[in-house]
Amino acid sequence: MNKLKVCLIVDNPLRDIDGLILLSWYLAQNNIEVFLVPMYVQVTDVMAIKPNLVLLNYIRPNNVYLAQKYKSNGINIAVLDAEGAPSKGSDKFVNRLVSNIESFDFLDLYFLWGVDQYKSFLKSKKIKKGALRITGCPRYDFCNSKFSKLLPNISDMGEYILINTNFPTVNPYFSNGFKNEKKVMMGVGEDSNIADQYIIDSKLAFFAIINLVKKISNKFHNINFVLRPHPFEDLKAYDQLKKIKNVFVRQERTSIEWIKSAKCLIHLNCSTSVEAALLGKNSISPTWLNTPLLNVFNANLISFQAKNENILIKMIGQVINGNELDGSQKIKKIQDKIIKNFYANNDGNSAKRVSNEIIRLIKKKKKSIYKSQKFLDINRISILFFAKQLLGYKGYTFFKNILKNKKEIQSQEKKYFSSNFVRKRINQIHHINNSNSKNIKVEVVSKSDSWNNVRLSERSIRINID
């Protein structure tokens, strides 16, 4: 008897892979065959694997056609948005999403990080209530004590303060510059003038943060500062900081791992402040550098706000000396409220809830039937889809790389992940769960696994019971 199959789309491995591996473990324990599929190869691999369900990492105007094509091929569609706690508020996020997508009739399940987002979707009345599920986000399960112990402590840096930056729009690694990033912003519904101003504000903040790092590292030369750029940022932009003895620019490992071992986090509008709160670490925001367009309100609400440089220096001194920051009790109450409303209470069961909902849906064994007149549209997205189908991964990639520069080709490697890493994390998860758990096999999906093998990329990872 053929197993039920699920494809999980992976966009940003550094951010998302741990949570999706945990989700895979739960699914595999229930005899579901799981495929971790890098986002760049999803067309060829999903259409070759033909799963019962594909879990998309978001739904936006730029991938609606893709979701509809999957659906028309009998594949159920679920979404677990990688940006599920929107920076500008749930109402604004939902209103923009629903106003830019005509219909969500292809959608079977939409997983929500918290009750606040759920309420916003209910108000919009665009996605049917029966498709909405409050589950939390699996990656935050690793902030819960049950799973955080799986993550190694970082011991080679001594005591350090972590500085997370968030400037992929003006310092992009995966595109040719901020002009391309503007197109991306507009592609998901942003106004052109707002996008321009956002880029201007980001540039100013980017250079201000670099200067700030120089100042505080000089002021506190007896402690290390680790600057961790956003995974979509280009490391080279921070080369000037590498000359400072107590500043280290690092991009490997997950943000949760770095925060777990840090004295505290300094950030400007970075959602990793949530991870700091979940892990019981203080986060500090230099809010005098902020602007209304850049402001990520939840990230700053749960952080200690330094309104000028002198206040920041005072706070850093308190952290280094092991003293409690002023207003800690007030910040803790705000954190508890936001974690409850936006992050499903950090109970460590988000992946399990997502798994249960997926299993419940696909075990109904109802064939997905879907037709859309939009399939007749001829546009860039549809042309690329059919080109990938016709040429397969290797053929399409060969022609695509002729048109791309070396940096763009190399940048895609950051979006892939190894079977060894997946296997190691699966084994760790297996070890801390009950002894009755079934052994799980991890392997690369090879061409011999599909009747339409020319399509496969051999980049996806299969996880199933051994």
Short mmCIF file of C-alpha atoms in Angstrom, two decimals:
data_model
loop_
_atom_site.label_atom_id
_atom_site.label_comp_id
_atom_site.label_asym_id
_atom_site.label_seq_id
_atom_site.Cartn_x
_atom_site.Cartn_y
_atom_site.Cartn_z
CA MET A 1 0.00 0.00 0.00
CA ASN A 2 1.39 3.41 -0.99
CA LYS A 3 2.05 5.82 1.85
CA LEU A 4 0.44 9.23 2.05
CA LYS A 5 2.95 11.92 1.03
CA VAL A 6 3.53 15.50 2.19
CA CYS A 7 5.93 18.09 0.74
CA LEU A 8 7.15 20.85 3.06
CA ILE A 9 8.57 23.89 1.20
CA VAL A 10 11.74 25.30 2.80
CA ASP A 11 12.61 28.92 1.98
CA ASN A 12 15.19 29.92 4.59
CA PRO A 13 16.97 26.90 6.10
CA LEU A 14 18.78 28.90 8.78
CA ARG A 15 15.45 30.16 10.06
CA ASP A 16 12.96 27.41 9.26
CA ILE A 17 14.67 24.04 8.89
CA ASP A 18 14.62 22.98 12.57
CA GLY A 19 10.90 23.58 12.90
CA LEU A 20 10.13 21.76 9.65
CA ILE A 21 12.31 18.80 10.67
CA LEU A 22 10.36 18.58 13.93
CA LEU A 23 7.11 18.67 11.94
CA SER A 24 8.52 15.95 9.66
CA TRP A 25 9.28 13.77 12.68
CA TYR A 26 5.68 13.95 13.91
CA LEU A 27 4.31 13.22 10.44
CA ALA A 28 6.69 10.30 9.89
CA GLN A 29 5.71 8.77 13.23
CA ASN A 30 2.21 8.56 11.78
CA ASN A 31 3.44 6.70 8.71
CA ILE A 32 3.42 9.77 6.44
CA GLU A 33 6.20 10.02 3.86
CA VAL A 34 7.64 13.54 4.15
CA PHE A 35 9.72 15.52 1.66
CA LEU A 36 11.67 18.66 2.64
CA VAL A 37 11.74 20.61 -0.64
CA PRO A 38 13.92 23.73 -1.17
CA MET A 39 11.78 26.58 -2.49
CA TYR A 40 13.83 27.05 -5.67
CA VAL A 41 13.21 23.46 -6.81
CA GLN A 42 9.60 23.09 -5.72
CA VAL A 43 8.02 23.10 -9.20
CA THR A 44 10.06 20.20 -10.52
CA ASP A 45 10.11 18.19 -7.30
CA VAL A 46 6.52 18.68 -6.13
CA MET A 47 5.14 17.87 -9.57
CA ALA A 48 7.33 14.74 -9.75
CA ILE A 49 6.53 13.54 -6.22
CA LYS A 50 2.79 14.31 -6.54
CA PRO A 51 2.14 14.45 -2.77
CA ASN A 52 -1.25 14.36 -1.09
CA LEU A 53 -0.50 17.79 0.36
CA VAL A 54 2.06 20.56 -0.07
CA LEU A 55 2.75 22.96 2.80
CA LEU A 56 3.68 26.34 1.30
CA ASN A 57 5.90 28.78 3.19
CA TYR A 58 3.57 31.67 2.25
CA ILE A 59 0.79 32.67 -0.09
CA ARG A 60 1.20 35.95 -1.98
CA PRO A 61 0.21 37.17 -5.45
CA ASN A 62 3.52 35.89 -6.84
CA ASN A 63 2.84 32.23 -5.98
CA VAL A 64 -0.96 31.97 -6.31
CA TYR A 65 -0.60 30.51 -9.81
CA LEU A 66 1.76 27.87 -8.43
CA ALA A 67 -0.68 26.92 -5.67
CA GLN A 68 -3.51 26.70 -8.20
CA LYS A 69 -1.47 24.43 -10.47
CA TYR A 70 -0.67 22.12 -7.57
CA LYS A 71 -4.33 22.07 -6.60
CA SER A 72 -5.44 21.28 -10.16
CA ASN A 73 -3.12 18.25 -10.06
CA GLY A 74 -4.99 16.79 -7.10
CA ILE A 75 -2.65 18.13 -4.39
CA ASN A 76 -4.15 19.63 -1.22
CA ILE A 77 -2.80 23.09 -0.33
CA ALA A 78 -1.82 24.25 3.16
CA VAL A 79 0.07 27.38 4.19
CA LEU A 80 2.31 27.99 7.19
CA ASP A 81 3.48 31.55 6.63
CA ALA A 82 7.15 32.04 7.52
CA GLU A 83 6.24 35.65 8.43
CA GLY A 84 3.17 34.63 10.39
CA ALA A 85 3.40 37.41 12.99
CA PRO A 86 3.37 40.42 10.63
CA SER A 87 5.59 43.38 11.42
CA LYS A 88 2.90 46.03 10.84
CA GLY A 89 0.08 44.25 12.64
CA SER A 90 -2.26 41.42 11.76
CA ASP A 91 -5.10 43.59 10.42
CA LYS A 92 -2.87 45.43 7.96
CA PHE A 93 -1.17 42.21 6.87
CA VAL A 94 -4.46 40.39 6.29
CA ASN A 95 -6.14 43.34 4.53
CA ARG A 96 -3.23 43.68 2.12
CA LEU A 97 -3.12 39.94 1.49
CA VAL A 98 -6.82 39.52 0.79
CA SER A 99 -7.01 42.68 -1.33
CA ASN A 100 -4.24 41.44 -3.62
CA ILE A 101 -5.55 37.89 -4.10
CA GLU A 102 -8.93 37.50 -5.80
CA SER A 103 -9.85 34.15 -4.31
CA PHE A 104 -8.51 31.62 -1.82
CA ASP A 105 -10.76 28.83 -3.09
CA PHE A 106 -7.70 26.62 -3.69
CA LEU A 107 -6.72 26.70 0.00
CA ASP A 108 -7.44 23.74 2.30
CA LEU A 109 -5.61 24.79 5.48
CA TYR A 110 -4.02 28.02 6.71
CA PHE A 111 -1.98 27.67 9.91
CA LEU A 112 -1.84 30.70 12.19
CA TRP A 113 0.78 31.60 14.76
CA GLY A 114 -1.68 33.05 17.25
CA VAL A 115 -5.17 34.23 18.14
CA ASP A 116 -4.54 37.83 17.03
CA GLN A 117 -3.95 36.77 13.43
CA TYR A 118 -6.94 34.42 13.59
CA LYS A 119 -9.25 37.29 14.55
CA SER A 120 -7.95 39.39 11.66
CA PHE A 121 -8.62 36.63 9.14
CA LEU A 122 -12.12 36.10 10.52
CA LYS A 123 -12.87 39.82 10.07
CA SER A 124 -11.69 39.71 6.46
CA LYS A 125 -14.11 36.86 5.60
CA LYS A 126 -11.91 36.02 2.61
CA ILE A 127 -10.56 32.66 3.78
CA LYS A 128 -13.21 30.23 4.95
CA LYS A 129 -13.28 29.77 8.71
CA GLY A 130 -12.99 26.00 8.34
CA ALA A 131 -9.53 26.37 6.77
CA LEU A 132 -8.06 28.45 9.62
CA ARG A 133 -6.14 26.72 12.40
CA ILE A 134 -4.31 28.31 15.34
CA THR A 135 -1.21 26.16 15.81
CA GLY A 136 1.77 28.40 16.50
CA CYS A 137 4.97 28.18 14.48
CA PRO A 138 7.10 25.00 14.73
CA ARG A 139 10.41 26.85 14.69
CA TYR A 140 9.57 28.44 18.04
CA ASP A 141 9.17 25.00 19.60
CA PHE A 142 12.96 25.11 19.89
CA CYS A 143 12.62 28.01 22.33
CA ASN A 144 10.67 25.75 24.67
CA SER A 145 12.75 23.94 27.30
CA LYS A 146 11.79 20.53 25.88
CA PHE A 147 13.59 21.15 22.59
CA SER A 148 15.99 24.04 23.32
CA LYS A 149 18.33 21.55 24.98
CA LEU A 150 18.91 20.01 21.55
CA LEU A 151 20.66 23.16 20.43
CA PRO A 152 24.38 23.34 21.23
CA ASN A 153 25.80 26.10 23.38
CA ILE A 154 28.25 28.37 21.59
CA SER A 155 31.41 28.12 23.65
CA ASP A 156 34.11 29.43 21.30
CA MET A 157 33.15 33.12 21.64
CA GLY A 158 33.52 33.61 25.37
CA GLU A 159 30.98 36.05 26.82
CA TYR A 160 29.32 38.00 24.03
CA ILE A 161 26.50 40.36 23.24
CA LEU A 162 24.60 39.48 20.08
CA ILE A 163 23.68 42.13 17.51
CA ASN A 164 21.15 40.95 14.94
CA THR A 165 20.67 43.10 11.84
CA ASN A 166 17.71 43.10 9.49
CA PHE A 167 18.60 44.88 6.24
CA PRO A 168 18.00 42.41 3.38
CA THR A 169 16.27 45.11 1.33
CA VAL A 170 19.31 47.41 1.07
CA ASN A 171 21.99 44.76 1.59
CA PRO A 172 20.58 41.76 -0.29
CA TYR A 173 22.46 38.53 -0.87
CA PHE A 174 19.94 36.80 -3.11
CA SER A 175 19.29 39.60 -5.63
CA ASN A 176 21.11 42.25 -7.66
CA GLY A 177 20.36 45.17 -5.35
CA PHE A 178 17.65 47.22 -3.77
CA LYS A 179 15.93 47.91 -7.11
CA ASN A 180 15.13 44.23 -7.40
CA GLU A 181 14.08 44.21 -3.76
CA LYS A 182 11.67 47.07 -4.51
CA LYS A 183 10.09 44.92 -7.23
CA VAL A 184 9.66 42.14 -4.68
CA MET A 185 7.98 44.55 -2.24
CA MET A 186 5.63 45.78 -4.93
CA GLY A 187 4.98 42.18 -6.00
CA VAL A 188 3.43 41.48 -2.60
CA GLY A 189 1.28 44.61 -2.72
CA GLU A 190 3.46 47.46 -1.39
CA ASP A 191 2.97 50.99 -2.77
CA SER A 192 5.86 52.27 -4.93
CA ASN A 193 6.38 55.50 -2.95
CA ILE A 194 6.29 53.69 0.37
CA ALA A 195 8.80 51.15 -0.96
CA ASP A 196 11.13 54.00 -1.99
CA GLN A 197 10.93 55.66 1.43
CA TYR A 198 11.42 52.32 3.17
CA ILE A 199 14.63 51.79 1.20
CA ILE A 200 15.88 55.31 2.09
CA ASP A 201 15.14 54.76 5.79
CA SER A 202 16.78 51.32 5.71
CA LYS A 203 19.98 52.69 4.17
CA LEU A 204 20.29 55.34 6.87
CA ALA A 205 19.62 52.81 9.63
CA PHE A 206 22.08 50.32 8.10
CA PHE A 207 25.00 52.76 8.21
CA ALA A 208 23.93 54.04 11.65
CA ILE A 209 24.07 50.50 13.08
CA ILE A 210 27.57 49.96 11.68
CA ASN A 211 28.75 53.18 13.35
CA LEU A 212 27.01 52.20 16.58
CA VAL A 213 28.78 48.83 16.65
CA LYS A 214 32.12 50.62 16.30
CA LYS A 215 31.32 52.89 19.26
CA ILE A 216 30.01 50.30 21.71
CA SER A 217 32.71 47.76 20.91
CA ASN A 218 35.31 50.42 21.67
CA LYS A 219 33.50 51.45 24.86
CA PHE A 220 33.21 47.85 26.11
CA HIS A 221 36.42 46.30 24.81
CA ASN A 222 36.46 43.53 27.44
CA ILE A 223 33.45 41.72 26.00
CA ASN A 224 32.86 40.33 22.54
CA PHE A 225 30.17 41.50 20.16
CA VAL A 226 28.81 39.05 17.60
CA LEU A 227 27.05 40.73 14.68
CA ARG A 228 24.76 38.31 12.90
CA PRO A 229 23.29 39.67 9.65
CA HIS A 230 19.89 38.49 8.47
CA PRO A 231 20.31 35.25 6.47
CA PHE A 232 19.29 37.15 3.30
CA GLU A 233 21.98 39.83 3.82
CA ASP A 234 25.38 40.04 2.15
CA LEU A 235 28.21 39.52 4.67
CA LYS A 236 30.69 41.61 2.67
CA ALA A 237 28.91 44.82 3.64
CA TYR A 238 30.21 44.34 7.19
CA ASP A 239 33.86 43.72 6.30
CA GLN A 240 34.98 46.97 7.93
CA LEU A 241 33.89 45.60 11.32
CA LYS A 242 36.16 42.57 11.03
CA LYS A 243 39.15 44.78 11.82
CA ILE A 244 37.84 45.35 15.36
CA LYS A 245 39.29 42.75 17.75
CA ASN A 246 36.15 42.18 19.82
CA VAL A 247 33.65 42.21 16.93
CA PHE A 248 32.84 39.01 15.05
CA VAL A 249 30.59 38.91 11.99
CA ARG A 250 28.95 35.48 11.85
CA GLN A 251 26.04 34.15 9.82
CA GLU A 252 26.13 30.40 10.38
CA ARG A 253 23.90 28.69 12.97
CA THR A 254 20.33 29.67 13.78
CA SER A 255 19.39 32.86 15.58
CA ILE A 256 17.96 30.75 18.43
CA GLU A 257 21.35 29.10 18.96
CA TRP A 258 23.14 32.46 19.08
CA ILE A 259 20.58 34.03 21.43
CA LYS A 260 20.63 31.04 23.74
CA SER A 261 24.34 31.57 24.54
CA ALA A 262 24.39 35.41 24.46
CA LYS A 263 24.40 37.85 27.37
CA CYS A 264 21.67 39.82 25.61
CA LEU A 265 20.44 40.82 22.18
CA ILE A 266 20.72 44.23 20.53
CA HIS A 267 18.53 44.72 17.46
CA LEU A 268 16.60 47.26 15.42
CA ASN A 269 13.22 45.96 14.24
CA CYS A 270 14.25 42.32 14.26
CA SER A 271 11.72 39.62 15.12
CA THR A 272 14.48 37.61 16.80
CA SER A 273 13.65 39.74 19.85
CA VAL A 274 10.69 37.37 20.18
CA GLU A 275 13.06 34.42 20.33
CA ALA A 276 15.03 36.27 23.00
CA ALA A 277 11.86 36.75 25.05
CA LEU A 278 10.90 33.09 24.63
CA LEU A 279 14.38 32.05 25.79
CA GLY A 280 14.34 34.44 28.77
CA LYS A 281 17.00 36.78 27.36
CA ASN A 282 16.88 40.58 27.39
CA SER A 283 16.73 42.43 24.09
CA ILE A 284 17.58 46.10 23.62
CA SER A 285 16.50 48.30 20.72
CA PRO A 286 18.30 51.59 19.82
CA THR A 287 14.97 53.21 19.02
CA TRP A 288 16.42 56.65 18.26
CA LEU A 289 17.54 55.16 14.94
CA ASN A 290 14.03 53.99 14.07
CA THR A 291 11.40 55.44 11.72
CA PRO A 292 7.64 54.78 11.45
CA LEU A 293 8.13 52.81 8.21
CA LEU A 294 10.85 50.59 9.66
CA ASN A 295 9.17 50.04 12.99
CA VAL A 296 8.28 46.42 13.83
CA PHE A 297 6.00 47.17 16.74
CA ASN A 298 5.95 43.80 18.53
CA ALA A 299 9.73 43.43 18.23
CA ASN A 300 10.22 46.78 19.92
CA LEU A 301 7.40 46.46 22.45
CA ILE A 302 8.99 43.39 24.01
CA SER A 303 12.44 45.03 24.04
CA PHE A 304 14.07 47.55 26.32
CA GLN A 305 14.01 50.78 24.33
CA ALA A 306 17.17 52.87 24.38
CA LYS A 307 16.08 56.36 23.35
CA ASN A 308 19.63 57.62 22.89
CA GLU A 309 23.20 56.39 22.82
CA ASN A 310 23.89 57.16 26.49
CA ILE A 311 20.92 55.07 27.62
CA LEU A 312 22.09 52.18 25.43
CA ILE A 313 25.58 52.34 26.93
CA LYS A 314 24.07 52.34 30.45
CA MET A 315 21.94 49.28 29.60
CA ILE A 316 24.90 47.37 28.17
CA GLY A 317 26.87 48.11 31.33
CA GLN A 318 24.04 46.77 33.48
CA VAL A 319 23.85 43.58 31.42
CA ILE A 320 27.61 42.99 31.60
CA ASN A 321 27.55 43.47 35.38
CA GLY A 322 24.63 41.07 35.77
CA ASN A 323 22.18 43.73 36.95
CA GLU A 324 18.47 43.79 36.15
CA LEU A 325 17.48 46.40 33.58
CA ASP A 326 15.12 49.17 34.66
CA GLY A 327 11.48 48.33 33.93
CA SER A 328 12.01 44.56 33.73
CA GLN A 329 8.66 43.68 35.31
CA LYS A 330 6.76 45.93 32.90
CA ILE A 331 8.55 44.41 29.90
CA LYS A 332 7.83 40.89 31.20
CA LYS A 333 4.08 41.60 31.32
CA ILE A 334 4.15 42.92 27.75
CA GLN A 335 6.13 39.88 26.61
CA ASP A 336 3.66 37.47 28.21
CA LYS A 337 0.72 39.18 26.49
CA ILE A 338 2.35 39.24 23.04
CA ILE A 339 3.56 35.64 23.31
CA LYS A 340 0.03 34.55 24.23
CA ASN A 341 -1.70 36.47 21.43
CA PHE A 342 0.84 36.06 18.62
CA TYR A 343 2.91 32.93 19.39
CA ALA A 344 0.55 30.29 20.85
CA ASN A 345 2.08 30.57 24.33
CA ASN A 346 5.39 28.88 23.41
CA ASP A 347 4.18 25.54 24.72
CA GLY A 348 6.48 23.48 22.47
CA ASN A 349 3.58 21.78 20.68
CA SER A 350 3.20 23.85 17.51
CA ALA A 351 4.72 21.25 15.19
CA LYS A 352 2.55 18.55 16.74
CA ARG A 353 -0.62 20.60 16.16
CA VAL A 354 0.31 21.29 12.51
CA SER A 355 1.04 17.58 12.03
CA ASN A 356 -2.32 16.55 13.50
CA GLU A 357 -4.24 18.90 11.21
CA ILE A 358 -2.37 17.74 8.10
CA ILE A 359 -2.96 14.08 8.96
CA ARG A 360 -6.65 14.71 9.65
CA LEU A 361 -7.06 16.31 6.22
CA ILE A 362 -5.16 13.86 4.03
CA LYS A 363 -6.55 10.75 5.72
CA LYS A 364 -10.01 11.74 4.55
CA LYS A 365 -8.66 10.55 1.20
CA LYS A 366 -10.83 12.95 -0.77
CA LYS A 367 -9.39 13.70 -4.18
CA SER A 368 -8.60 17.38 -4.61
CA ILE A 369 -10.58 18.68 -7.61
CA TYR A 370 -9.90 22.19 -8.81
CA LYS A 371 -10.15 24.14 -12.04
CA SER A 372 -9.30 27.77 -12.71
CA GLN A 373 -9.77 29.82 -15.85
CA LYS A 374 -6.59 31.69 -14.95
CA PHE A 375 -4.54 28.77 -16.19
CA LEU A 376 -5.12 30.19 -19.67
CA ASP A 377 -3.25 33.38 -18.76
CA ILE A 378 0.15 33.75 -20.37
CA ASN A 379 2.57 35.62 -18.13
CA ARG A 380 6.08 35.28 -16.73
CA ILE A 381 5.05 32.97 -13.88
CA SER A 382 3.12 30.59 -16.12
CA ILE A 383 5.91 30.52 -18.73
CA LEU A 384 8.51 29.69 -16.07
CA PHE A 385 6.27 26.97 -14.65
CA PHE A 386 5.90 25.23 -17.99
CA ALA A 387 9.60 25.69 -18.80
CA LYS A 388 10.53 23.90 -15.58
CA GLN A 389 8.03 21.15 -16.35
CA LEU A 390 9.31 20.71 -19.88
CA LEU A 391 13.05 20.90 -19.20
CA GLY A 392 13.21 19.42 -15.70
CA TYR A 393 15.47 20.80 -13.00
CA LYS A 394 18.83 20.27 -14.68
CA GLY A 395 17.71 21.44 -18.10
CA TYR A 396 16.00 24.55 -16.75
CA THR A 397 18.93 25.35 -14.45
CA PHE A 398 21.42 25.01 -17.32
CA PHE A 399 19.66 27.67 -19.40
CA LYS A 400 18.87 29.87 -16.41
CA ASN A 401 22.50 29.97 -15.28
CA ILE A 402 23.60 31.21 -18.68
CA LEU A 403 21.64 34.37 -17.93
CA LYS A 404 22.70 34.74 -14.30
CA ASN A 405 25.94 36.01 -12.82
CA LYS A 406 28.20 33.92 -10.60
CA LYS A 407 27.00 35.56 -7.38
CA GLU A 408 23.36 34.74 -8.09
CA ILE A 409 24.22 31.12 -8.84
CA GLN A 410 26.31 30.75 -5.69
CA SER A 411 23.68 32.50 -3.55
CA GLN A 412 21.16 29.77 -4.22
CA GLU A 413 23.41 27.27 -2.45
CA LYS A 414 22.45 29.00 0.81
CA LYS A 415 18.89 27.84 0.26
CA TYR A 416 19.83 24.16 0.23
CA PHE A 417 20.51 21.80 3.15
CA SER A 418 22.16 18.44 3.63
CA SER A 419 20.68 15.08 4.47
CA ASN A 420 23.35 14.71 7.17
CA PHE A 421 22.07 17.79 9.01
CA VAL A 422 18.47 16.61 8.74
CA ARG A 423 19.42 13.11 9.91
CA LYS A 424 21.33 14.46 12.92
CA ARG A 425 18.43 16.65 14.05
CA ILE A 426 15.91 13.84 13.50
CA ASN A 427 18.04 11.54 15.69
CA GLN A 428 18.21 14.19 18.42
CA ILE A 429 14.45 14.67 18.36
CA HIS A 430 13.98 10.92 18.38
CA HIS A 431 16.22 10.58 21.44
CA ILE A 432 14.30 13.01 23.66
CA ASN A 433 10.87 11.65 22.74
CA ASN A 434 9.44 8.46 24.14
CA SER A 435 11.18 5.13 23.62
CA ASN A 436 8.21 3.74 21.67
CA SER A 437 8.92 6.08 18.76
CA LYS A 438 9.56 4.43 15.41
CA ASN A 439 12.97 4.67 13.74
CA ILE A 440 13.06 7.15 10.87
CA LYS A 441 15.08 7.00 7.67
CA VAL A 442 16.50 10.16 6.05
CA GLU A 443 17.74 10.19 2.47
CA VAL A 444 18.09 12.36 -0.62
CA VAL A 445 15.27 11.91 -3.13
CA SER A 446 16.91 10.30 -6.16
CA LYS A 447 15.75 10.03 -9.74
CA SER A 448 14.96 6.36 -9.31
CA ASP A 449 12.18 7.36 -6.88
CA SER A 450 9.92 8.92 -9.51
CA TRP A 451 8.22 7.75 -12.67
CA ASN A 452 8.96 11.21 -14.11
CA ASN A 453 12.56 11.28 -12.98
CA VAL A 454 13.82 13.93 -15.39
CA ARG A 455 12.06 16.53 -13.29
CA LEU A 456 13.78 15.85 -9.97
CA SER A 457 16.48 18.13 -8.60
CA GLU A 458 18.00 15.60 -6.17
CA ARG A 459 17.99 18.46 -3.65
CA SER A 460 14.93 17.39 -1.66
CA ILE A 461 15.18 15.18 1.45
CA ARG A 462 12.82 12.28 2.18
CA ILE A 463 11.91 11.37 5.77
CA ASN A 464 9.90 8.25 6.57
CA ILE A 465 9.69 5.25 8.87
CA ASP A 466 12.59 2.88 8.31
#
